[in-house]
Amino acid sequence: MKKIVFSLVAFSLFSCAEMQQVMDQLPQGTGVLSQAEIGNGLKEALNNGITNQVSKLTATDGFFKNQAVKILLPEELQTVDKKLRQIGMSSLADEGLKVINRTAEDAVKEATPIFVNAVKQMTFNDAKNILMGNESSATTYLQNSTSTALYGKFNPVIKNSFAKVGADKVWTNIITKYNSIPLVKKVNPDLTDYTTNKAMEGVFKMIAVEEKNIRTNLSSRSSDLLKKVFAIQDKK
């Protein structure tokens, strides 16, 4: 996704008076980018960024088998999980964890247009601050500009997905069995809100990983355009 951000940096700069000042900072031999080159670079970055950052999380086990973003149980349900395993219901506990992650994978499919729109709304100052900022500046920009919209999209999808993937039945069963255990404190968690926030957290975590990669790994700059844009950052 940082590829999206940084290619749009060039696109935004092109229409600004400061464009020439920025381009003058490029190392000798890189040449001046034409409008066509900038447009083509933007399309390439959009496609690559969405594929690299969003699509991988929408696949089956995109969350569940990725230890960096796997959604674990909230604190109040960790006791539920432990109790179920103690009374021989480990398989039910495992299934409960898996279906939570399935709903997140379903919800992230709604993220792409929100990110694309956020990039389109980027101002010149946004672009300049991101390019010359720290290794997570692009991620922070996206987090600040998309979190409200993402929550609004993710929450109803996750709510519907609980029924779609059978999570509602699994967790109704889990909670019913747990609450029937003598002397335990009854629970009635809001798993939709919890899963929504954890899904968003996972998306931004993966974007941050990719952003750091393109900022620090020259081989990750997969086009001449990205190399030229990031040459500015390398010289700061």
XYZ file of C-alpha atoms in Angstrom:
236
model
C 0.000 0.000 0.000
C 2.939 2.328 0.511
C 3.593 1.786 -3.199
C 0.191 3.336 -3.788
C 1.016 6.206 -1.499
C 4.434 6.962 -2.890
C 3.472 6.747 -6.549
C 0.600 9.133 -5.827
C 3.154 11.394 -4.192
C 4.711 11.856 -7.636
C 1.278 12.258 -9.229
C 0.272 14.952 -6.729
C 3.559 16.804 -7.060
C 3.249 16.998 -10.806
C 0.312 19.381 -10.606
C 1.903 21.574 -7.956
C 4.222 24.551 -8.287
C 6.650 22.790 -5.997
C 6.956 19.849 -8.425
C 10.122 21.190 -10.012
C 11.743 21.825 -6.646
C 11.199 18.223 -5.657
C 12.310 16.840 -9.006
C 15.492 18.908 -8.763
C 16.414 16.821 -5.730
C 16.542 13.619 -7.774
C 20.000 12.199 -8.484
C 21.497 13.108 -11.822
C 20.587 10.728 -14.621
C 17.076 9.891 -13.479
C 15.495 12.332 -15.938
C 12.239 14.210 -15.586
C 9.089 12.102 -15.241
C 6.427 12.714 -17.850
C 2.744 12.838 -16.999
C 2.242 9.515 -18.801
C 5.025 7.878 -16.800
C 3.564 9.158 -13.556
C 0.082 7.915 -14.507
C 1.390 4.481 -15.501
C 3.447 4.273 -12.325
C 0.382 5.104 -10.246
C -1.639 2.312 -11.892
C 1.189 -0.146 -11.327
C 1.542 0.849 -7.682
C -2.200 0.644 -7.084
C -2.353 -2.875 -8.483
C 0.774 -4.046 -6.685
C -0.091 -2.399 -3.400
C -3.597 -3.830 -3.255
C -2.313 -7.280 -4.182
C 0.512 -7.214 -1.668
C -1.328 -5.683 1.257
C -5.043 -6.322 1.089
C -5.602 -9.434 -0.977
C -3.326 -11.644 1.101
C -5.488 -10.967 4.174
C -8.725 -11.837 2.372
C -7.567 -15.345 1.500
C -8.607 -18.327 3.606
C -6.338 -18.331 6.666
C -5.070 -14.856 5.697
C -5.464 -13.926 9.346
C -5.628 -17.306 11.050
C -2.259 -18.622 9.815
C -0.425 -15.297 9.860
C 1.031 -14.985 13.340
C 1.603 -11.247 12.887
C -2.127 -10.516 12.573
C -3.886 -13.628 13.896
C -6.786 -12.559 16.087
C -6.562 -14.054 19.557
C -9.377 -14.143 22.064
C -10.150 -11.087 24.199
C -9.068 -11.339 27.820
C -12.498 -12.249 29.166
C -12.753 -15.160 26.722
C -9.305 -16.541 27.472
C -10.818 -17.910 30.673
C -13.622 -19.445 28.624
C -11.071 -21.058 26.307
C -9.086 -22.454 29.230
C -12.171 -23.889 30.945
C -13.429 -25.574 27.782
C -10.068 -27.251 27.266
C -10.030 -28.398 30.881
C -13.342 -30.207 30.414
C -12.325 -31.881 27.138
C -13.722 -29.418 24.612
C -10.493 -28.344 22.934
C -11.896 -28.843 19.431
C -14.773 -26.462 20.158
C -12.341 -23.886 21.561
C -10.157 -24.198 18.451
C -13.147 -23.751 16.170
C -14.242 -20.648 18.060
C -10.874 -19.003 17.435
C -10.827 -19.983 13.773
C -14.265 -18.566 12.932
C -13.382 -15.203 14.467
C -10.447 -14.961 12.076
C -12.676 -16.047 9.181
C -14.943 -13.058 9.731
C -11.945 -10.709 9.610
C -10.800 -12.233 6.326
C -14.270 -11.600 4.939
C -14.371 -7.988 6.122
C -11.005 -6.926 4.713
C -12.432 -7.345 1.200
C -14.180 -4.028 1.862
C -10.914 -2.162 2.500
C -9.633 -1.672 -1.050
C -11.907 1.164 -2.250
C -11.483 2.998 1.045
C -7.692 2.985 0.736
C -7.827 4.023 -2.920
C -10.113 6.934 -2.045
C -7.819 8.028 0.774
C -4.861 8.114 -1.587
C -6.828 10.178 -4.111
C -7.615 12.747 -1.405
C -3.957 13.179 -0.453
C -2.695 16.786 -0.566
C 0.766 17.949 -1.554
C 1.689 18.525 2.103
C 0.500 15.022 2.965
C 2.654 13.581 0.204
C 5.719 15.619 1.172
C 5.396 14.683 4.849
C 4.986 11.010 4.004
C 7.909 10.852 1.610
C 10.270 12.659 3.949
C 8.829 11.226 7.164
C 9.701 8.196 9.261
C 9.342 4.554 8.224
C 5.643 4.431 9.147
C 4.467 7.841 7.891
C 2.364 6.384 5.079
C 0.754 3.868 7.417
C -0.030 6.613 9.919
C -1.565 8.753 7.175
C -3.803 5.902 6.038
C -4.733 5.025 9.603
C -5.724 8.606 10.388
C -7.654 9.100 7.153
C -9.432 5.733 6.863
C -10.106 4.321 10.344
C -13.600 5.774 10.696
C -14.623 4.609 7.219
C -13.038 1.193 7.719
C -14.882 0.621 10.976
C -18.145 1.627 9.314
C -17.548 -0.886 6.527
C -15.992 -3.680 8.564
C -18.466 -3.773 11.438
C -21.633 -4.736 9.501
C -19.659 -7.150 7.313
C -18.248 -8.884 10.369
C -21.686 -8.962 11.959
C -23.107 -10.645 8.857
C -20.062 -12.874 8.528
C -20.624 -14.317 11.981
C -23.756 -15.885 10.532
C -22.211 -16.554 7.114
C -19.268 -18.593 8.427
C -21.252 -20.135 11.270
C -19.452 -18.179 13.969
C -22.696 -17.146 15.632
C -23.710 -20.759 16.213
C -20.220 -21.772 17.329
C -19.983 -18.963 19.852
C -23.547 -19.359 21.073
C -22.633 -22.968 21.777
C -19.366 -21.994 23.444
C -20.912 -19.326 25.666
C -23.880 -21.544 26.576
C -21.616 -24.410 27.600
C -19.273 -22.143 29.531
C -22.069 -20.322 31.384
C -23.515 -23.687 32.413
C -20.319 -24.582 34.303
C -20.965 -24.216 38.051
C -19.504 -21.169 39.801
C -18.077 -19.459 36.701
C -18.667 -15.760 36.055
C -21.159 -15.488 33.196
C -19.948 -13.841 29.979
C -21.720 -12.148 27.081
C -18.980 -10.541 24.959
C -19.415 -8.139 22.037
C -17.360 -10.147 19.559
C -18.402 -8.034 16.577
C -16.798 -4.850 17.922
C -13.724 -6.724 19.147
C -13.172 -8.508 15.829
C -13.730 -5.300 13.845
C -10.994 -3.483 15.728
C -8.605 -6.433 15.516
C -9.199 -6.768 11.759
C -8.313 -3.099 11.288
C -5.270 -3.487 13.492
C -4.099 -6.393 11.340
C -4.504 -4.466 8.075
C -2.431 -1.535 9.304
C 0.214 -3.836 10.758
C 0.747 -5.452 7.364
C 0.843 -2.090 5.610
C 3.530 -0.940 8.058
C 5.629 -4.024 7.291
C 5.452 -3.353 3.559
C 6.130 0.357 3.967
C 9.284 -0.315 5.958
C 10.379 -2.770 3.286
C 10.123 -0.317 0.413
C 11.826 2.411 2.406
C 14.805 0.268 3.390
C 15.077 -2.436 0.706
C 16.121 -1.132 -2.706
C 15.158 -4.397 -4.411
C 11.532 -3.925 -3.314
C 11.216 -0.858 -5.545
C 9.824 -2.795 -8.447
C 9.716 -0.042 -11.080
C 11.910 2.792 -12.288
C 9.271 5.232 -11.082
C 9.422 3.981 -7.507
C 13.224 4.091 -7.632
C 13.144 7.722 -8.765
C 10.587 8.770 -6.163
C 12.430 7.075 -3.317
C 15.743 8.522 -4.411
C 14.481 11.731 -2.788
C 13.958 9.965 0.530
C 17.333 8.240 0.340
C 19.081 11.593 0.059
C 17.288 13.312 2.947
